[in-house]
Every structure is written in structure tokens, then in C-alpha cells.
PDB file of C-alpha atoms in Angstrom:
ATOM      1  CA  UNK A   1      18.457  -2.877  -1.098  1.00 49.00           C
ATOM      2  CA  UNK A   2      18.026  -3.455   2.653  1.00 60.00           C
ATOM      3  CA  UNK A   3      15.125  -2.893   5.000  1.00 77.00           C
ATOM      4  CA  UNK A   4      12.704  -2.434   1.810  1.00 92.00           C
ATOM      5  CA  UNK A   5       9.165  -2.979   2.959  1.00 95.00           C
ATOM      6  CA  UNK A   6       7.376  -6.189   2.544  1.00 97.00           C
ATOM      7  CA  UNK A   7       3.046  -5.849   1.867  1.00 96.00           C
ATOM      8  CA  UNK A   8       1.235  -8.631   2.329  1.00 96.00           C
ATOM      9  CA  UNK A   9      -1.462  -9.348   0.057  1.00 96.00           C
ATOM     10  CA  UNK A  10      -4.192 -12.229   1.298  1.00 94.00           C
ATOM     11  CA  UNK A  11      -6.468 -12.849  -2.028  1.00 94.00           C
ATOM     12  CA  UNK A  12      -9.668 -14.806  -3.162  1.00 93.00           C
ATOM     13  CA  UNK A  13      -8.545 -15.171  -6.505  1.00 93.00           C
ATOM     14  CA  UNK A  14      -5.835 -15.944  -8.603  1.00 93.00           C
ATOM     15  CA  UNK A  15      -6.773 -13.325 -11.156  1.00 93.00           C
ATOM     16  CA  UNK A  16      -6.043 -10.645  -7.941  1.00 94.00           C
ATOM     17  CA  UNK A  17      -2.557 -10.897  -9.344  1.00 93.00           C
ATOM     18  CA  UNK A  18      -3.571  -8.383 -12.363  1.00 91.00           C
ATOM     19  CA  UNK A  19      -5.156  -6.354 -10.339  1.00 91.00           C
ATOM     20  CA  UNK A  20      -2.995  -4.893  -7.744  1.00 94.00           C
ATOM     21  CA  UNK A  21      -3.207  -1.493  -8.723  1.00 91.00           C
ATOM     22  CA  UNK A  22      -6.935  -1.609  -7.332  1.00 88.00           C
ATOM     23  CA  UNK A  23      -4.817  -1.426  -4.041  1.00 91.00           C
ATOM     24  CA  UNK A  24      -3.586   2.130  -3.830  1.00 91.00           C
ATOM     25  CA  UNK A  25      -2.248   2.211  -0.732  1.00 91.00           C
ATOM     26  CA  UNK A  26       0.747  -0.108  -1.782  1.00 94.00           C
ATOM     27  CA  UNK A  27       2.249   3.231  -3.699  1.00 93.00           C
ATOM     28  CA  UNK A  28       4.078   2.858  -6.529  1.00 95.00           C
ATOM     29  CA  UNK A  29       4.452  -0.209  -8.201  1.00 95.00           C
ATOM     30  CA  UNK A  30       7.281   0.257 -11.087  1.00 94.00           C
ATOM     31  CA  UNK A  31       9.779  -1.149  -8.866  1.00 95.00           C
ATOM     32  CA  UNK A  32       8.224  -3.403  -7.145  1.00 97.00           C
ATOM     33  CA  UNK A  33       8.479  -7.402  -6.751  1.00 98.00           C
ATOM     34  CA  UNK A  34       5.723  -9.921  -6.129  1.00 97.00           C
ATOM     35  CA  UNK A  35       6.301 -13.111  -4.425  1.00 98.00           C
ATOM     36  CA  UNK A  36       3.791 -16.152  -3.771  1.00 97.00           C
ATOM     37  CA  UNK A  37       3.768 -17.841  -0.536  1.00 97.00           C
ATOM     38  CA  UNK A  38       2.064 -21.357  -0.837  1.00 96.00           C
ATOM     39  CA  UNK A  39       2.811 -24.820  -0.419  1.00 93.00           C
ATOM     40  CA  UNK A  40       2.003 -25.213  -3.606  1.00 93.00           C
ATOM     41  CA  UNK A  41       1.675 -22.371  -6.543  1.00 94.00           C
ATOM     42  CA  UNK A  42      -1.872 -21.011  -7.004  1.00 93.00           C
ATOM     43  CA  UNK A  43      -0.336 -18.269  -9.101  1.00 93.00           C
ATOM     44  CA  UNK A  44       0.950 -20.000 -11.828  1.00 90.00           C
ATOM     45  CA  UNK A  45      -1.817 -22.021 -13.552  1.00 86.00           C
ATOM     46  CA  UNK A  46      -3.011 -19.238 -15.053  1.00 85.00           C
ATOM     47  CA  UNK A  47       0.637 -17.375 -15.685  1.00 81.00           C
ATOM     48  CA  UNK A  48       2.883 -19.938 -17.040  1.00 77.00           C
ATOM     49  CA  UNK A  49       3.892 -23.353 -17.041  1.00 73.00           C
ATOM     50  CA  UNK A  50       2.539 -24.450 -13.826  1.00 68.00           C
ATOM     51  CA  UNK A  51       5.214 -28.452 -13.817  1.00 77.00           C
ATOM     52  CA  UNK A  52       8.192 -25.917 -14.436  1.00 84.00           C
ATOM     53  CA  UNK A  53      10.603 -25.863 -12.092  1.00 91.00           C
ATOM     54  CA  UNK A  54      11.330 -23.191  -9.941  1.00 93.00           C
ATOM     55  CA  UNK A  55      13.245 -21.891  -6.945  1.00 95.00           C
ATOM     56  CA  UNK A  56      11.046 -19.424  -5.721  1.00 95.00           C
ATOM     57  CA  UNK A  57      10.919 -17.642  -2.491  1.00 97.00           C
ATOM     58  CA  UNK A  58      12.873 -20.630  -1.464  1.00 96.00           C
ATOM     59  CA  UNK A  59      15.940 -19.338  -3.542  1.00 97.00           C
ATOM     60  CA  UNK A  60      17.034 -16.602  -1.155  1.00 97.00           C
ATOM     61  CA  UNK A  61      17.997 -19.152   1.262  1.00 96.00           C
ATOM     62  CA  UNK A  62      21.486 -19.828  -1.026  1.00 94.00           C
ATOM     63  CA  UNK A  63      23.673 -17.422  -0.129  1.00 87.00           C
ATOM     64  CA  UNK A  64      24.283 -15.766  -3.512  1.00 91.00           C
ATOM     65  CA  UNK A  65      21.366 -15.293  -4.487  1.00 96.00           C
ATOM     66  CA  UNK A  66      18.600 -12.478  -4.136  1.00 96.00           C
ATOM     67  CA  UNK A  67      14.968 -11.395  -5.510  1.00 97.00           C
ATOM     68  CA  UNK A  68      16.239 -10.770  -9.084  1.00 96.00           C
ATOM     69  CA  UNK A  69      17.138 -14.322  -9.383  1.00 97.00           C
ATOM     70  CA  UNK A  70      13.903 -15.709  -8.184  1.00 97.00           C
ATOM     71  CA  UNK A  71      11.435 -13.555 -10.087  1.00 97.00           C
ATOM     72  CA  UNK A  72      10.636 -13.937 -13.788  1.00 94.00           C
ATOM     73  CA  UNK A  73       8.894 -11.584 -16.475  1.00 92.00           C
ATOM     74  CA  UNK A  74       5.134 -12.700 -17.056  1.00 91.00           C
ATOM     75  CA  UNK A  75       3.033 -11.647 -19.818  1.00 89.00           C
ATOM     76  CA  UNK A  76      -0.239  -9.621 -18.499  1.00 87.00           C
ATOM     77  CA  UNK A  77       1.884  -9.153 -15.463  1.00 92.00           C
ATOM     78  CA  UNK A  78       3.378  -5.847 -15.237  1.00 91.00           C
ATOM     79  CA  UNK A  79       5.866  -6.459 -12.496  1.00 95.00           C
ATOM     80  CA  UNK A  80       8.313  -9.475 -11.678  1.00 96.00           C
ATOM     81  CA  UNK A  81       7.145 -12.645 -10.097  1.00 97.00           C
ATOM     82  CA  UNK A  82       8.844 -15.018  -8.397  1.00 97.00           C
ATOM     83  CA  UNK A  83       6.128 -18.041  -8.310  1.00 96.00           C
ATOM     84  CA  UNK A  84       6.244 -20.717  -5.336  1.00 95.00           C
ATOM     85  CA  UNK A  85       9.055 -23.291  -5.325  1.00 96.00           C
ATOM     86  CA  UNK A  86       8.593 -26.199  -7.280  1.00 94.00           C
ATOM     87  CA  UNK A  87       9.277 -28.828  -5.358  1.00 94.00           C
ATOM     88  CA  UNK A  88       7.483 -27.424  -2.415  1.00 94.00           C
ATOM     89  CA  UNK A  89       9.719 -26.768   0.571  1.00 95.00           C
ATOM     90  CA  UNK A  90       8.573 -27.158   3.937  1.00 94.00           C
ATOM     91  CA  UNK A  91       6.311 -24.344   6.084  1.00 94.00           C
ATOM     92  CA  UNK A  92       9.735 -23.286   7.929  1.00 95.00           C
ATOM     93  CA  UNK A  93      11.871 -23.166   5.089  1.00 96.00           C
ATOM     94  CA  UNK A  94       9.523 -21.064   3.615  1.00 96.00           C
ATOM     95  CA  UNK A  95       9.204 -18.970   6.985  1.00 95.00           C
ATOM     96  CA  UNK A  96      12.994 -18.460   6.878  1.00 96.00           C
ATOM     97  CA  UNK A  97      13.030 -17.049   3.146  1.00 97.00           C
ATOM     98  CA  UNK A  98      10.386 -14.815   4.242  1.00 96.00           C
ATOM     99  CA  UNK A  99      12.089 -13.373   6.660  1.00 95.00           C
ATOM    100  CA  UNK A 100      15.243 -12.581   3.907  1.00 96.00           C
ATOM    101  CA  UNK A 101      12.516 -10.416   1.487  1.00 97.00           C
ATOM    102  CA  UNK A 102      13.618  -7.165   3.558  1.00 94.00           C
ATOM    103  CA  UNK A 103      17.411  -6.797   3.109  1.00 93.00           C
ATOM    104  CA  UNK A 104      18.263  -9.823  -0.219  1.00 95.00           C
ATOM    105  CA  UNK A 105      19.651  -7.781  -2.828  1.00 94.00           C
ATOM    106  CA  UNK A 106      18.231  -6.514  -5.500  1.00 94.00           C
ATOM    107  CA  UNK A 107      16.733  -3.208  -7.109  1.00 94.00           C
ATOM    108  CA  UNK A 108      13.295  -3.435  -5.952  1.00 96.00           C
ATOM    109  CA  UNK A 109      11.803  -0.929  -3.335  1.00 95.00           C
ATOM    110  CA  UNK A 110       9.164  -3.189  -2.193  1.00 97.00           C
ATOM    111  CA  UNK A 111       8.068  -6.687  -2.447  1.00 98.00           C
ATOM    112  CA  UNK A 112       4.406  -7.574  -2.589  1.00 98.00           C
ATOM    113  CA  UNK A 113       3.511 -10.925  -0.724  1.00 98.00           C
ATOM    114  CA  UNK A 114       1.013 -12.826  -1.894  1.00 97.00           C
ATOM    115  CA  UNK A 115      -1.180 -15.494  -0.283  1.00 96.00           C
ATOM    116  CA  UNK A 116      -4.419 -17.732  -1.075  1.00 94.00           C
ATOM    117  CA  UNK A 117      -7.358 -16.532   1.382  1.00 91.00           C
ATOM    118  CA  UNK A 118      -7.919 -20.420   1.481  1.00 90.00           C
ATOM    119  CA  UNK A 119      -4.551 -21.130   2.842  1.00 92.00           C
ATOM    120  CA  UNK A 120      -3.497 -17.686   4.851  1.00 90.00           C
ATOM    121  CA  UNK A 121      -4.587 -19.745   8.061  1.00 88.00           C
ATOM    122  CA  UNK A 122      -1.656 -22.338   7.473  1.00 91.00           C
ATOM    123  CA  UNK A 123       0.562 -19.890   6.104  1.00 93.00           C
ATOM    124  CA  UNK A 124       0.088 -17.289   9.296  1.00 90.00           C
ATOM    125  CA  UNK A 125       3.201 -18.033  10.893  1.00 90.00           C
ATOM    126  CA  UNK A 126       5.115 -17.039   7.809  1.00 93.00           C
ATOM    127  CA  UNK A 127       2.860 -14.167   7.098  1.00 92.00           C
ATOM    128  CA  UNK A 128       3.919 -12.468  10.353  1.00 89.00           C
ATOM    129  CA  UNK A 129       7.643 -11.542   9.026  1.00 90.00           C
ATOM    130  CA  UNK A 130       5.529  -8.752   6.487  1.00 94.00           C
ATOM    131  CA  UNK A 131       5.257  -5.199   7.451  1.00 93.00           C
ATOM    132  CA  UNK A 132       1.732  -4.115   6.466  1.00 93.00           C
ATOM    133  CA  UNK A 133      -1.231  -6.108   5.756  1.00 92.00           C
ATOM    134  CA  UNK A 134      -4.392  -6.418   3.329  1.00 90.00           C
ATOM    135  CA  UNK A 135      -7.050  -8.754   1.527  1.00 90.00           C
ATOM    136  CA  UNK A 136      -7.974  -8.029  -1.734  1.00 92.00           C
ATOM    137  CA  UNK A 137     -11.323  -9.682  -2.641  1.00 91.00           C
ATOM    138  CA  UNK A 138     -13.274 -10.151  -6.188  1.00 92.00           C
ATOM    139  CA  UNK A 139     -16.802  -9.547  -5.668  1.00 90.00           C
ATOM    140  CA  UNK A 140     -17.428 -12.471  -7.748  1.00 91.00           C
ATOM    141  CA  UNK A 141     -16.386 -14.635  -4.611  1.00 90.00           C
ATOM    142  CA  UNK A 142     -18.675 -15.435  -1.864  1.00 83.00           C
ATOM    143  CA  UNK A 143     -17.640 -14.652   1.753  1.00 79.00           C
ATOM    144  CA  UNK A 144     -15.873 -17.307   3.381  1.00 76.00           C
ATOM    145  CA  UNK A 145     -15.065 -18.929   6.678  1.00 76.00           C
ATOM    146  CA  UNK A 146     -11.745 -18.345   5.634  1.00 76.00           C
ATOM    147  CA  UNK A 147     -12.373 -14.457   6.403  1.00 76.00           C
ATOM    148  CA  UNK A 148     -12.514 -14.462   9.774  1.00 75.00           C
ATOM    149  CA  UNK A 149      -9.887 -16.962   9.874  1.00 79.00           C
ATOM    150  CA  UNK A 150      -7.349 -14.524   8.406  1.00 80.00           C
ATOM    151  CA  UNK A 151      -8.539 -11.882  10.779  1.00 77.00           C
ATOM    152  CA  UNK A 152      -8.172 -14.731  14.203  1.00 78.00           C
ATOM    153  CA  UNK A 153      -5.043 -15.636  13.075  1.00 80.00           C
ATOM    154  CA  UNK A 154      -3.401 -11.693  12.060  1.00 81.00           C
ATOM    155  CA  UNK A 155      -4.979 -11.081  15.742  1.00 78.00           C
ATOM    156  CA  UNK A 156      -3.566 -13.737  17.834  1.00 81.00           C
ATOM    157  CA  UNK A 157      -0.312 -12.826  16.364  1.00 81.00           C
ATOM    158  CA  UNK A 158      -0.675  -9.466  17.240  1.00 81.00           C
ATOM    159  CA  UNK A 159       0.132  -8.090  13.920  1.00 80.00           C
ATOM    160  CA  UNK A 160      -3.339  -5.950  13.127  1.00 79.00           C
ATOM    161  CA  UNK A 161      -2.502  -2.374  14.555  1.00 80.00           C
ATOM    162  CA  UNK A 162      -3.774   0.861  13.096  1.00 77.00           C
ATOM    163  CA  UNK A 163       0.093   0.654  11.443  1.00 83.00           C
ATOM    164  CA  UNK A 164       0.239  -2.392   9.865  1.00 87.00           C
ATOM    165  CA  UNK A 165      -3.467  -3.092   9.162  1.00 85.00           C
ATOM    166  CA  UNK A 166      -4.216  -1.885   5.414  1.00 86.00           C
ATOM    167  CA  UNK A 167      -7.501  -2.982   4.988  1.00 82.00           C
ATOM    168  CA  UNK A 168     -10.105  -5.116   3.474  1.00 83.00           C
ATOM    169  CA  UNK A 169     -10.368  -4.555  -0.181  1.00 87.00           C
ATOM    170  CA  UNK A 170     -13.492  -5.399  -2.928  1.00 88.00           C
ATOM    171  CA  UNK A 171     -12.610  -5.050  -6.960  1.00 88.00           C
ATOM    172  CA  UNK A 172     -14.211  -6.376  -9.539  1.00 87.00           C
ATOM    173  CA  UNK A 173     -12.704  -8.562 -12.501  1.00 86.00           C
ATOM    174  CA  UNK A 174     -14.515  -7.747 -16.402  1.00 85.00           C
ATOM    175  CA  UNK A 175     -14.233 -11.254 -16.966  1.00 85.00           C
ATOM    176  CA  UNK A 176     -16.346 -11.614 -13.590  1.00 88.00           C
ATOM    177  CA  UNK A 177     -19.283  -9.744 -13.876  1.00 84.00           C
ATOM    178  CA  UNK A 178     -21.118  -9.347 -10.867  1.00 86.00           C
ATOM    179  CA  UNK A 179     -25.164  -8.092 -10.892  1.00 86.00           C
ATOM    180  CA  UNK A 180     -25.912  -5.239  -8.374  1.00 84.00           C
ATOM    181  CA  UNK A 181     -22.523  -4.590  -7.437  1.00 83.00           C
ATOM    182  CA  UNK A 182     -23.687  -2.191  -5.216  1.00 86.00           C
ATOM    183  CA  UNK A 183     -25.961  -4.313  -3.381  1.00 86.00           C
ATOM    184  CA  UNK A 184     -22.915  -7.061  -2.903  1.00 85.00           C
ATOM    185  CA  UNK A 185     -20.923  -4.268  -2.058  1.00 84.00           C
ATOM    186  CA  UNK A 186     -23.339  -3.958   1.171  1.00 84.00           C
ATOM    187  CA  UNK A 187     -23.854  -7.278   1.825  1.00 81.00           C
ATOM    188  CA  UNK A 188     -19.701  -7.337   2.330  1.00 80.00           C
ATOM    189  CA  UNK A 189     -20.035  -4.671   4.498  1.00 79.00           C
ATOM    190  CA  UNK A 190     -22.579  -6.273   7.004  1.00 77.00           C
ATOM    191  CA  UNK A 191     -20.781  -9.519   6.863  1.00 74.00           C
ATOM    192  CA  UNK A 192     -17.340  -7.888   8.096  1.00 73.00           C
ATOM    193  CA  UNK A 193     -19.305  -6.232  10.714  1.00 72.00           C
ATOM    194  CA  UNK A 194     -19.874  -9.746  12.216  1.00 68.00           C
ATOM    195  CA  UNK A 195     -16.036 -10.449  12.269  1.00 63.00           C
ATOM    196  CA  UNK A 196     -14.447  -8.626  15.354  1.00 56.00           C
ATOM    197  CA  UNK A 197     -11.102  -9.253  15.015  1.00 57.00           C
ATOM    198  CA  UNK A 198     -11.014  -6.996  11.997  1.00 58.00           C
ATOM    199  CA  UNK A 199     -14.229  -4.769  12.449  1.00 50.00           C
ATOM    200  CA  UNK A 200     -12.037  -2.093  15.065  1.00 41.00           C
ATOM    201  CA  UNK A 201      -9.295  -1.021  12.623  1.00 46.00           C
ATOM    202  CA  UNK A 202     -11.718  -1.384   9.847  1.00 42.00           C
ATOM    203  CA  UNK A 203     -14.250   0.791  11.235  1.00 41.00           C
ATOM    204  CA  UNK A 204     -11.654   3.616  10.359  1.00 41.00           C
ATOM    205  CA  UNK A 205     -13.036   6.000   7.470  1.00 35.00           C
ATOM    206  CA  UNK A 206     -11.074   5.056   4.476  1.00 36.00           C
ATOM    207  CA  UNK A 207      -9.843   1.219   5.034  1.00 40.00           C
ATOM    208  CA  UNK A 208     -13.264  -0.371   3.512  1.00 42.00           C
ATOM    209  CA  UNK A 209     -12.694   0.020  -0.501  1.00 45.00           C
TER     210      UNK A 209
END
């Protein structure tokens, strides 16, 4: 399938994974694929064998291949994942393969981009080849430098518009109980008040969740 949209998902925690569908505005998900982008997988210490080797993202570079030979089935995960390459490959390798998520082949309408809040800073250049944009926190996790990183970096690229900007996005895990959610629920909101290279688009009714 060509020209399929690519989200981008920037995420405090690996467990995010198994919780997409607290994202709503990424539609359906039934035929959808999600792909790390890391150095190094954060993903897959909690999904499967994390010393297996794997092509990842990195795959679509050969010429014959596309998304259904990358991603794998993974129990607790409803949709396919194709996990970071082990070996790691290089930041523009992995820029290039990116870039290929729109038109490789396979049946998937959409592929779902996923990246470490700690490491969306080193990974911006290859985050700017996505189409729309959004970080999915666990209220379990503290606020981090690494916020307003994501936001600087998205900005200076020129990629948060009222179009590709999908929001900042709190959920919380069962296994990751959280007192007074509704308390840390405000405190998030004053916090991203302070960051201005997210507050204008996310001052919109709707985008805080």
C-alpha cells in the first residue's frame, strides 16, 4: 500500500505499547503496524527475547522486502511489531528506512511509530519523515526535561502545526497505580503550560487527554 500514513508515537514507558488504544485519534487499529525507532530496542525487554536477532525497521532498506517481513506477532500485543534492529544500524540508516514506512508494501493502512521520550531528542531527525505527531504519557512517570525537549526539537523542525500536532496524552497503567489521579492530572497541566513550544497548539480544546 503506498502513501499510508505514518503516526508518531513519543512514550514514557515501555508498557505505552499495550495501551495505544488510549490514543483515539490514531483511528482504527485492526490494520495497523507498529514500528520502534531506537538505537537500541526499549520495546522488547518486556515483549520477547530482547538478544534475538532482528531486522527491524532496518529491513525495508533490501529491496524485496516490506513491513510484513519486519513485524512479528506478540502475545499481549494486539497488532504486529516490528522491534528495532538487532545489531543497531546507524541514525541515517535508520532515517532512510523511515522514510520507506509510507509506500513498502504490505496490507497495513497505517504504521504507528514509536519512540522513547528519553531518546526522541536524538532520534528527531528521523522523527520528521512521520505525518502526525503525539506523546503518550503514564501518569506514573514524573515530568521530564525530556518534555520540552521533544517539543524544541518537533519546533525547530517545523513539524508542530495545527495538522500534524496530535497532542499530549496522560493514561494510566493498573499495574501503575497512581494516588489522586486527578490532582497529577493538574499538576501535568500546569507543567505543559510552562513549555511554549507546545502550549499554542495544545491550548486547543480537545488535544490535552
Amino acid at each position: 500500500m503506498s502513501n499510508r500514513i505514518v503516526h508518531c508515537v513519543v512514550y514514557s514507558h515501555v508498557w505505552a505499547l499495550q495501551n495505544l488504544e488510549k490514543l483515539p485519534q490514531l483511528g482504527a487499529l485492526d490494520k495497523a503496524a507498529i514500528v520502534e525507532l531506537a538505537i537500541n530496542s526499549n520495546l522488547s525487554a518486556s515483549f520477547i527475547d530482547s538478544m534475538k536477532h532482528r531486522m527491524g525497521i532496518g529491513g525495508l532498506l533490501r529491496n524485496n522486502l516490506g513491513i510484513s517481513d519486519i513485524v512479528e506477532t506478540v502475545d499481549g500485543v494486539a497488532q504486529p511489531v516490528a522491534f528495532a534492529p538487532r545489531p543497531p544500524i546507524p541514525l541515517g540508516a535508520l532515517s532512510s528506512a523511515v522514510g520507506l514506512l509510507r509506500s513498502a508494501s504490505g496490507n497495513f493502512d497505517k504504521v504507528i511509530l514509536m519512540v522513547n521520550s528519553m531518546e526522541a531528542l536524538q532520534l528527531s531527525a528521523c522523527m520528521a519523515n512521520a505525518d502526525r505527531f503525539y506523546v503518550l504519557w503514564d501518569l506514573a512517570d514524573a515530568p521530564t526535561r525530556s518534555l520540552a525537549q521533544i517539543g524544541e526539537a518537533l519546533a525547530a523542525q517545523k513539524l508542530i502545526s495545527s495538522d500534524s500536532w496530535g497532542g499530549f496524552h496522560l493514561y494510566s497503567h493498573p499495574k501503575r497505580p497512581v494516588n489522586d489521579e486527578a490532582g497529577v492530572r493538574q499538576a501535568f497541566s500546569k507543567i505543559l503550560g510552562q513549555y511554549p513550544q507546545l502550549a499554542p497548539v495544545m491550548a486547543k480544546p480537545g488535544v490535552f487527554a
